[in-house]
mmCIF file of C-alpha atoms in Angstrom:
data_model
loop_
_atom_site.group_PDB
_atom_site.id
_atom_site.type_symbol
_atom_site.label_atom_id
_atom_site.label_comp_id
_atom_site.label_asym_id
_atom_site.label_seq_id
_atom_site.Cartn_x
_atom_site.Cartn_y
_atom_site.Cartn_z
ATOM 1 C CA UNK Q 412 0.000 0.000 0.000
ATOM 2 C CA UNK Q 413 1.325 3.274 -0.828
ATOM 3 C CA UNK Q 414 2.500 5.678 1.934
ATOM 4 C CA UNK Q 415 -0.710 7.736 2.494
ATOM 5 C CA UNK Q 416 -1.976 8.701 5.579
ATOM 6 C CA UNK Q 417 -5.403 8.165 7.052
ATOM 7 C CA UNK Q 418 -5.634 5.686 3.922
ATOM 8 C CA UNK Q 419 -5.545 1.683 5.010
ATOM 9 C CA UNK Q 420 -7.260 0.138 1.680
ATOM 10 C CA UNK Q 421 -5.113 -3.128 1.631
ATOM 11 C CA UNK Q 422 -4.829 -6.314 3.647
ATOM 12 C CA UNK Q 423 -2.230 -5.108 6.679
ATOM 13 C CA UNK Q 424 -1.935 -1.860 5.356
ATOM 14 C CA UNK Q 425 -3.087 -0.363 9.365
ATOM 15 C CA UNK Q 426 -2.919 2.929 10.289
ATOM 16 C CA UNK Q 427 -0.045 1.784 13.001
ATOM 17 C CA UNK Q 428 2.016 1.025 10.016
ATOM 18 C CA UNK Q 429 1.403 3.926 7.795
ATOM 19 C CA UNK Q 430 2.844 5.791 10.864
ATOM 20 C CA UNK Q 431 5.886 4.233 11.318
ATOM 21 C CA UNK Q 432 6.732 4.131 7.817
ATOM 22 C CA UNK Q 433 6.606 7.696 7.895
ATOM 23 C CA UNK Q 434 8.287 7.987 11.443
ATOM 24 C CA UNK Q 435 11.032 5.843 9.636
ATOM 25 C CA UNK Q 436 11.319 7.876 6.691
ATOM 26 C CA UNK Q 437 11.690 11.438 8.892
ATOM 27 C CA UNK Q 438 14.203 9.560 11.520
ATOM 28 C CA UNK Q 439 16.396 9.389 8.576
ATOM 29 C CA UNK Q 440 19.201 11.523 7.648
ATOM 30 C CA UNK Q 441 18.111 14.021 4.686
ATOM 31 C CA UNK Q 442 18.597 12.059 1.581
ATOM 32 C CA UNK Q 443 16.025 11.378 -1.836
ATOM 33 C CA UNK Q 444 12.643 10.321 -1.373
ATOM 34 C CA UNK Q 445 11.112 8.543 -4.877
ATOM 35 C CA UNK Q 446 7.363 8.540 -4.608
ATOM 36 C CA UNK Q 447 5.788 6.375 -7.406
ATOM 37 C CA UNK Q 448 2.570 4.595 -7.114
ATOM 38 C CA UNK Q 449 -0.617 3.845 -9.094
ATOM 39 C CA UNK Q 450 -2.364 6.566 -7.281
ATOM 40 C CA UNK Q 451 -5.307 6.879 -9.518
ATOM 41 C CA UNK Q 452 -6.687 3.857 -7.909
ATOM 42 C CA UNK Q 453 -6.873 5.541 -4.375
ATOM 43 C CA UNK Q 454 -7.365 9.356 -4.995
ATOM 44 C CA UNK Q 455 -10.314 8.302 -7.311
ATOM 45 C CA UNK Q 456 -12.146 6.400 -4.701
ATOM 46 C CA UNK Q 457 -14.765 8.143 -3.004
ATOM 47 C CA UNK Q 458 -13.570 8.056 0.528
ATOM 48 C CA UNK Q 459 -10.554 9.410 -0.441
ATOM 49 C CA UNK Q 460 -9.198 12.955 1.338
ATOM 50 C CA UNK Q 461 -6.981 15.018 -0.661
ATOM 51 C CA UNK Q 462 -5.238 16.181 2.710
ATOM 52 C CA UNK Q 463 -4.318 12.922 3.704
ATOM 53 C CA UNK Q 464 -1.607 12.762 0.503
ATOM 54 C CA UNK Q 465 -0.819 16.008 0.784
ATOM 55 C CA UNK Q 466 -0.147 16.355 4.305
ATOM 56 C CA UNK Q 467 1.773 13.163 3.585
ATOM 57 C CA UNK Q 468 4.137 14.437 1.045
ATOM 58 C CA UNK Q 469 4.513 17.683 2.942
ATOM 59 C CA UNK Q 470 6.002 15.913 5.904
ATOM 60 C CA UNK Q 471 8.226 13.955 3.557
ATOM 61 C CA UNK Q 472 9.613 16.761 1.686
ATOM 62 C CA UNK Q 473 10.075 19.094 5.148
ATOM 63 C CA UNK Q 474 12.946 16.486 5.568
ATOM 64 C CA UNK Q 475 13.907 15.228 2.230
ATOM 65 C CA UNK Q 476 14.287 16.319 -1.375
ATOM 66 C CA UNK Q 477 10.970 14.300 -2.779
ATOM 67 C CA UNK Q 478 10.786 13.069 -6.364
ATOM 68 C CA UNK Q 479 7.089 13.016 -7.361
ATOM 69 C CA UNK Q 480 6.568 10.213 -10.430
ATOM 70 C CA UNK Q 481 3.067 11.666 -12.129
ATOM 71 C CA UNK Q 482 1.189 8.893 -13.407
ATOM 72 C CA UNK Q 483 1.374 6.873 -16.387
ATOM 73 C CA UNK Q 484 -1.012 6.168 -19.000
ATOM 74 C CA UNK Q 485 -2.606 3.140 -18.444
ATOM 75 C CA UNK Q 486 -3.829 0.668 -20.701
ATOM 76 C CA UNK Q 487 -7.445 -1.080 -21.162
ATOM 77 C CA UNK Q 488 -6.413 -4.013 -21.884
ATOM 78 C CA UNK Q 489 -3.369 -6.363 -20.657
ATOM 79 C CA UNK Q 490 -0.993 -5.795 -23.632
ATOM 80 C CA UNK Q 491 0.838 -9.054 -22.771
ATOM 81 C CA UNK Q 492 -2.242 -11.312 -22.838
ATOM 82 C CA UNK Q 493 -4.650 -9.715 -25.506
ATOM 83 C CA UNK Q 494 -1.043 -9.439 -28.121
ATOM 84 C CA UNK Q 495 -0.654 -13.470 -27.001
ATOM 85 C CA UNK Q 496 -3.767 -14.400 -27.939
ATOM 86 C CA UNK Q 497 -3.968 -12.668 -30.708
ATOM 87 C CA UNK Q 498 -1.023 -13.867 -32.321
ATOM 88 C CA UNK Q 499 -0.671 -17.295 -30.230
ATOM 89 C CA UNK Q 500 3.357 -17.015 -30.091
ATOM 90 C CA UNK Q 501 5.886 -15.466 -27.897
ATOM 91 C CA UNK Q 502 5.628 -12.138 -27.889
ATOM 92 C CA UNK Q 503 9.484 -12.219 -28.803
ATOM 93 C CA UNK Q 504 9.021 -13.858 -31.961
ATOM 94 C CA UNK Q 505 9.476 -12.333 -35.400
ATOM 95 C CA UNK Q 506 5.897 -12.522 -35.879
ATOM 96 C CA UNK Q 507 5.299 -10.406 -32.754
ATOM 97 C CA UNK Q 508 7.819 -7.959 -33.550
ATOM 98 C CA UNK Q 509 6.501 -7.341 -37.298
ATOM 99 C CA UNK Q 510 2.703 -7.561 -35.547
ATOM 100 C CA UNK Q 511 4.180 -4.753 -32.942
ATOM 101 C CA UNK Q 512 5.465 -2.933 -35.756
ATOM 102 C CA UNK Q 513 2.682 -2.961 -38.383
ATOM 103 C CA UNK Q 514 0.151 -2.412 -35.554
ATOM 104 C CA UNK Q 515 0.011 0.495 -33.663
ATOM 105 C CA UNK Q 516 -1.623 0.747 -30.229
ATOM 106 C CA UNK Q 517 -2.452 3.999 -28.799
ATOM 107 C CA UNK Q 518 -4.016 5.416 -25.541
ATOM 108 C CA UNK Q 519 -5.587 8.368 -25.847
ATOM 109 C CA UNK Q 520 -3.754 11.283 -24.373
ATOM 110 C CA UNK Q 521 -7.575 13.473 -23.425
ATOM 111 C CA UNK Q 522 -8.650 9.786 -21.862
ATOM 112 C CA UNK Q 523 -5.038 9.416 -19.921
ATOM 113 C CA UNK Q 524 -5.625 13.335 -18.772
ATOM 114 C CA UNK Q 525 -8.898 12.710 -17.551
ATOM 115 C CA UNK Q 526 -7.863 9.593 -15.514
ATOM 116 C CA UNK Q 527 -5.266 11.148 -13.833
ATOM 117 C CA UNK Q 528 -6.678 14.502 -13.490
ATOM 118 C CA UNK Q 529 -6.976 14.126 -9.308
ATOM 119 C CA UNK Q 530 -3.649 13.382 -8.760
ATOM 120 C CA UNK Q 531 -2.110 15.812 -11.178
ATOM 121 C CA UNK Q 532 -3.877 18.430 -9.496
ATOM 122 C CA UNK Q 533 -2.633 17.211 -5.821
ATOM 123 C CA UNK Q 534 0.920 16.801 -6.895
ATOM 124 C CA UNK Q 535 0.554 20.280 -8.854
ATOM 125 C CA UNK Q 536 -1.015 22.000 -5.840
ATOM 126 C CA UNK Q 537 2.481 20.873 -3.557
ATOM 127 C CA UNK Q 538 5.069 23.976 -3.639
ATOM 128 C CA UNK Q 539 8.021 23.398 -2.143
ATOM 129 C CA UNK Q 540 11.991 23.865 -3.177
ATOM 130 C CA UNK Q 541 12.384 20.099 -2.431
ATOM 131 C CA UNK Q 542 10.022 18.768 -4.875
ATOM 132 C CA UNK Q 543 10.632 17.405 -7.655
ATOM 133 C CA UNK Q 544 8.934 15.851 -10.693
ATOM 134 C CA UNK Q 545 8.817 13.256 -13.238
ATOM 135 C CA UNK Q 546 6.220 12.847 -15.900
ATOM 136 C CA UNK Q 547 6.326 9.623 -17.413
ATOM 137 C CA UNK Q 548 3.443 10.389 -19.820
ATOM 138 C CA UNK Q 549 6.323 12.862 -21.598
ATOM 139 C CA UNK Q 550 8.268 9.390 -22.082
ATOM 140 C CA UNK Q 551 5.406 7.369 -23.968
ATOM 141 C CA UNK Q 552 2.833 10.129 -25.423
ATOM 142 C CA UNK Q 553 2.997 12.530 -28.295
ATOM 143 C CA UNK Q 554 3.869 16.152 -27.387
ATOM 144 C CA UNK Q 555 1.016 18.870 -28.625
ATOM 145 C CA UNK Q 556 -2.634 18.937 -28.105
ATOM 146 C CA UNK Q 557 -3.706 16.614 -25.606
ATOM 147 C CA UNK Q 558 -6.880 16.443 -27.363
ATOM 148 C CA UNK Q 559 -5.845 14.510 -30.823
ATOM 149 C CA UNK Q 560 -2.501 13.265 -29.317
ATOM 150 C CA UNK Q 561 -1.948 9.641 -28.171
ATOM 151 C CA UNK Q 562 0.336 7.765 -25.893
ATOM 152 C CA UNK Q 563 2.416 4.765 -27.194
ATOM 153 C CA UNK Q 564 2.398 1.472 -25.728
ATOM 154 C CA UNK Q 565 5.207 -0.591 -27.535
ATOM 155 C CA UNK Q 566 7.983 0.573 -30.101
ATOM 156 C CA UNK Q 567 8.711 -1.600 -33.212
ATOM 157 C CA UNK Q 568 9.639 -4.662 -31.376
ATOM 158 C CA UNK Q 569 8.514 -4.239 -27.285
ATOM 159 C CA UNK Q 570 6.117 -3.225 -25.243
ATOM 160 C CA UNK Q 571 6.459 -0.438 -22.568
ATOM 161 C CA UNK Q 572 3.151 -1.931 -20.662
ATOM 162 C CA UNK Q 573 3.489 -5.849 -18.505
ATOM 163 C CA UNK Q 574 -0.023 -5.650 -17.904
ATOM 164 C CA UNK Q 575 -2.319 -2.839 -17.695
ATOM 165 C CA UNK Q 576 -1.004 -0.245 -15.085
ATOM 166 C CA UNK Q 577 2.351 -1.152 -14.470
ATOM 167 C CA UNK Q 578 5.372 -0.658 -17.023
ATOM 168 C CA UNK Q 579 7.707 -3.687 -18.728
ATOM 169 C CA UNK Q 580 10.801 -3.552 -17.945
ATOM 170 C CA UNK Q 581 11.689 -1.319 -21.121
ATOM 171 C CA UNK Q 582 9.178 0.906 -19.780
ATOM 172 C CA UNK Q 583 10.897 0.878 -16.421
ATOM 173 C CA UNK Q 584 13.816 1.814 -17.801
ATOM 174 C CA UNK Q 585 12.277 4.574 -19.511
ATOM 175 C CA UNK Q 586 11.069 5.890 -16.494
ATOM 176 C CA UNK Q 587 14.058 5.396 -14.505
ATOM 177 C CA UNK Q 588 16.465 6.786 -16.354
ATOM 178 C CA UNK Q 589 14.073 10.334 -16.060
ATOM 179 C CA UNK Q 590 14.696 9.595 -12.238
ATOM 180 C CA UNK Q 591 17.989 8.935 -11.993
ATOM 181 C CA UNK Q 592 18.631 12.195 -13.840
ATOM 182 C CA UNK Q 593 16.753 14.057 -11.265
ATOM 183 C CA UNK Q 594 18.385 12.502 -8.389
ATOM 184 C CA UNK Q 595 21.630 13.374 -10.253
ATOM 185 C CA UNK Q 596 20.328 17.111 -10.219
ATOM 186 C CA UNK Q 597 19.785 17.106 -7.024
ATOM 187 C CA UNK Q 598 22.663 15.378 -5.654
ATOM 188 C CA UNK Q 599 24.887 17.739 -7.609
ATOM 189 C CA UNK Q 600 23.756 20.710 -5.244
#
């Protein structure tokens, strides 16, 4: 469960532990603090309080520099298992890869904006000199109108998605390397 307080959604995810994760995280020296999670899931539920996550990252980033990973698009479908049956072969074949390439599947960028909208607007909402952001959706969709654009969910030959929500580990990379720059930003100080 993600660090979020007030919030206890999954099995032994208690409000006693959400506390001393955080007490954890503040007894430690100043260092980085990389805050990625599929937060759509939670801000969108009803009972969710938008002062619970941001009193949360507040307290975080009074005490360390705090990297904020936006969402990523997400994908209806489970790439993985809808491009398997499709094709019935390993997605690593040469039939995949021409299928990847020849076959273009998009998210659209309006639909990804609209999903995320809630937690955009929390993480935008957070000033302070030791946050910091990452947008993954830069990584994967087209840059322009968000209303026309799209967001990619494989090059030529792989896919950036392992299932619906969470990235391959091409996609991964994708997004860490935006990370690792920042921490290098910071760290260089």
């Amino acid at each position: 469960c993600p660090l979020i307080l007030g919030h206890t959604w999954a099995a032994g995810c208690t409000q006693d532990l959400q506390k001393r994760r955080l007490s954890f995280l503040l007894s430690q020296n100043p260092g980085v603090v990389v805050f990625v999670a599929n937060f759509h899931q939670y801000v969108n539920k009803e009972e969710f309080r938008n002062e619970s996550l941001v009193t949360t990252l507040e307290q975080i980033s009074s005490h360390h520099d705090l990297i904020l990973v936006y969402p990523i698009p997400e994908v209806p479908i489970h790439l993985p298992k809808f491009l398997y049956a499709k094709l019935r072969t390993d997605l690593r074949s040469e039939r995949s890869r021409n299928f990847l390439r020849d076959t273009p599947y998009f998210i659209s960028q309006k639909q990804f904006f609209a999903q995320a909208k809630r937690t955009v607007d929390i993480f935008d909402g957070l000033k302070n000199s030791n946050i910091h952001r990452v947008y993954p959706h830069t990584i994967f969709c087209a840059p322009g109108d968000s209303t026309n654009s799209v967001c990619k969910t494989h090059s030529d030959n792989e896919l950036y998605y392992a299932d619906q929500t969470h990235p391959s580990p091409l996609g991964a990379d994708m997004i860490n390397s935006r990370i690792i720059k920042v921490i290098e930003q910071i760290t260089a100080k």
